[in-house]
Each structure stands twice: as C-alpha cells, then as structure tokens.
C-alpha cells in the first residue's frame, strides 16, 4: 500500500527541522546517494550521446559480411 501526501516546501522544511540528528544524517546520506546516482546516469547519457556511430556504408558492409559468414556456415554444415 502506498500513500502520497502533497505538502508545500515550507511544510517540508518544518518537518525536516524536527528530525533527530541521527535521522537528519540518514536523510542527508539518502539525498547525496540519489544525487550521485543521477549524476552517474547523466554521465552515461552524455557518453552514449557523444559516442561514434556507424555510417550507412559501414552498416551495409557489416550486413554483407554477415551474409557471407552465414552462407559459409550453411554450406559447411
């Protein structure tokens, strides 16, 4: 079962201020872990978006090579 509560930012701040030091530390760690995960995803996205891509000519050559390899397998079997 999941409960969703809509609260304003100021209400959230007031709730956080009521946390014990131990709870505050745990909350900070959770937030920092989430931020680290988000930045890792962003780095991966940037890497993938900037990675080199095959040209149509290269893709055609790969397709031809695959056909040749598969044809050789069929003849040898």
PDB file of C-alpha atoms in Angstrom:
ATOM      1  CA  UNK A   1       0.000   0.000   0.000  1.00  0.00           C
ATOM      2  CA  UNK A   2       1.319   3.405  -0.928  1.00  0.00           C
ATOM      3  CA  UNK A   3       0.326   6.766   0.491  1.00  0.00           C
ATOM      4  CA  UNK A   4       1.020  10.032  -1.274  1.00  0.00           C
ATOM      5  CA  UNK A   5       0.842  13.335   0.558  1.00  0.00           C
ATOM      6  CA  UNK A   6       1.108  16.730  -1.107  1.00  0.00           C
ATOM      7  CA  UNK A   7       2.866  19.228   1.143  1.00  0.00           C
ATOM      8  CA  UNK A   8       4.389  22.581   0.452  1.00  0.00           C
ATOM      9  CA  UNK A   9       8.097  23.304   0.578  1.00  0.00           C
ATOM     10  CA  UNK A  10       7.821  25.286   3.812  1.00  0.00           C
ATOM     11  CA  UNK A  11       5.946  22.422   5.452  1.00  0.00           C
ATOM     12  CA  UNK A  12       8.668  20.046   4.329  1.00  0.00           C
ATOM     13  CA  UNK A  13      11.342  22.288   5.819  1.00  0.00           C
ATOM     14  CA  UNK A  14       9.486  22.386   9.131  1.00  0.00           C
ATOM     15  CA  UNK A  15       9.218  18.591   9.165  1.00  0.00           C
ATOM     16  CA  UNK A  16      12.908  18.161   8.400  1.00  0.00           C
ATOM     17  CA  UNK A  17      13.830  20.561  11.195  1.00  0.00           C
ATOM     18  CA  UNK A  18      12.038  18.257  13.639  1.00  0.00           C
ATOM     19  CA  UNK A  19      14.244  15.279  12.748  1.00  0.00           C
ATOM     20  CA  UNK A  20      16.682  13.935  15.304  1.00  0.00           C
ATOM     21  CA  UNK A  21      20.394  14.327  14.480  1.00  0.00           C
ATOM     22  CA  UNK A  22      20.554  10.641  13.552  1.00  0.00           C
ATOM     23  CA  UNK A  23      17.540  10.918  11.234  1.00  0.00           C
ATOM     24  CA  UNK A  24      18.957  14.128   9.725  1.00  0.00           C
ATOM     25  CA  UNK A  25      22.253  12.370   8.949  1.00  0.00           C
ATOM     26  CA  UNK A  26      20.416   9.442   7.373  1.00  0.00           C
ATOM     27  CA  UNK A  27      18.270  11.790   5.270  1.00  0.00           C
ATOM     28  CA  UNK A  28      21.344  13.670   4.044  1.00  0.00           C
ATOM     29  CA  UNK A  29      23.029  10.400   3.072  1.00  0.00           C
ATOM     30  CA  UNK A  30      19.958   9.282   1.129  1.00  0.00           C
ATOM     31  CA  UNK A  31      19.792  12.587  -0.730  1.00  0.00           C
ATOM     32  CA  UNK A  32      23.515  12.515  -1.544  1.00  0.00           C
ATOM     33  CA  UNK A  33      23.245   8.913  -2.778  1.00  0.00           C
ATOM     34  CA  UNK A  34      20.353   9.901  -5.029  1.00  0.00           C
ATOM     35  CA  UNK A  35      22.324  12.840  -6.434  1.00  0.00           C
ATOM     36  CA  UNK A  36      25.313  10.583  -7.128  1.00  0.00           C
ATOM     37  CA  UNK A  37      23.093   8.106  -8.958  1.00  0.00           C
ATOM     38  CA  UNK A  38      21.578  10.923 -11.019  1.00  0.00           C
ATOM     39  CA  UNK A  39      24.996  12.266 -11.997  1.00  0.00           C
ATOM     40  CA  UNK A  40      26.166   8.778 -12.972  1.00  0.00           C
ATOM     41  CA  UNK A  41      23.168   8.400 -15.261  1.00  0.00           C
ATOM     42  CA  UNK A  42      23.862  11.814 -16.749  1.00  0.00           C
ATOM     43  CA  UNK A  43      27.473  10.841 -17.407  1.00  0.00           C
ATOM     44  CA  UNK A  44      26.326   7.638 -19.105  1.00  0.00           C
ATOM     45  CA  UNK A  45      23.808   9.539 -21.217  1.00  0.00           C
ATOM     46  CA  UNK A  46      26.474  12.037 -22.255  1.00  0.00           C
ATOM     47  CA  UNK A  47      28.854   9.217 -23.163  1.00  0.00           C
ATOM     48  CA  UNK A  48      26.251   7.406 -25.247  1.00  0.00           C
ATOM     49  CA  UNK A  49      25.084  10.563 -26.997  1.00  0.00           C
ATOM     50  CA  UNK A  50      28.655  11.515 -27.894  1.00  0.00           C
ATOM     51  CA  UNK A  51      29.761   8.021 -28.886  1.00  0.00           C
ATOM     52  CA  UNK A  52      30.671   7.402 -32.523  1.00  0.00           C
ATOM     53  CA  UNK A  53      28.027   5.904 -34.792  1.00  0.00           C
ATOM     54  CA  UNK A  54      28.268   3.718 -37.873  1.00  0.00           C
ATOM     55  CA  UNK A  55      27.647   5.284 -41.252  1.00  0.00           C
ATOM     56  CA  UNK A  56      25.183   3.730 -43.710  1.00  0.00           C
ATOM     57  CA  UNK A  57      28.144   2.489 -45.766  1.00  0.00           C
ATOM     58  CA  UNK A  58      29.639   0.750 -42.725  1.00  0.00           C
ATOM     59  CA  UNK A  59      26.296  -0.811 -41.793  1.00  0.00           C
ATOM     60  CA  UNK A  60      25.897  -2.128 -45.348  1.00  0.00           C
ATOM     61  CA  UNK A  61      29.399  -3.631 -45.236  1.00  0.00           C
ATOM     62  CA  UNK A  62      28.619  -5.341 -41.912  1.00  0.00           C
ATOM     63  CA  UNK A  63      25.394  -6.750 -43.352  1.00  0.00           C
ATOM     64  CA  UNK A  64      27.269  -8.152 -46.366  1.00  0.00           C
ATOM     65  CA  UNK A  65      29.914  -9.725 -44.136  1.00  0.00           C
ATOM     66  CA  UNK A  66      27.208 -11.344 -42.012  1.00  0.00           C
ATOM     67  CA  UNK A  67      25.539 -12.764 -45.105  1.00  0.00           C
ATOM     68  CA  UNK A  68      28.881 -14.201 -46.245  1.00  0.00           C
ATOM     69  CA  UNK A  69      29.605 -15.723 -42.844  1.00  0.00           C
ATOM     70  CA  UNK A  70      26.116 -17.204 -42.554  1.00  0.00           C
ATOM     71  CA  UNK A  71      26.326 -18.574 -46.082  1.00  0.00           C
ATOM     72  CA  UNK A  72      29.603 -20.272 -45.250  1.00  0.00           C
ATOM     73  CA  UNK A  73      28.096 -21.861 -42.189  1.00  0.00           C
ATOM     74  CA  UNK A  74      25.162 -23.220 -44.160  1.00  0.00           C
ATOM     75  CA  UNK A  75      27.445 -24.727 -46.828  1.00  0.00           C
ATOM     76  CA  UNK A  76      29.849 -26.259 -44.297  1.00  0.00           C
ATOM     77  CA  UNK A  77      27.125 -27.887 -42.150  1.00  0.00           C
TER      78      UNK A  77
END
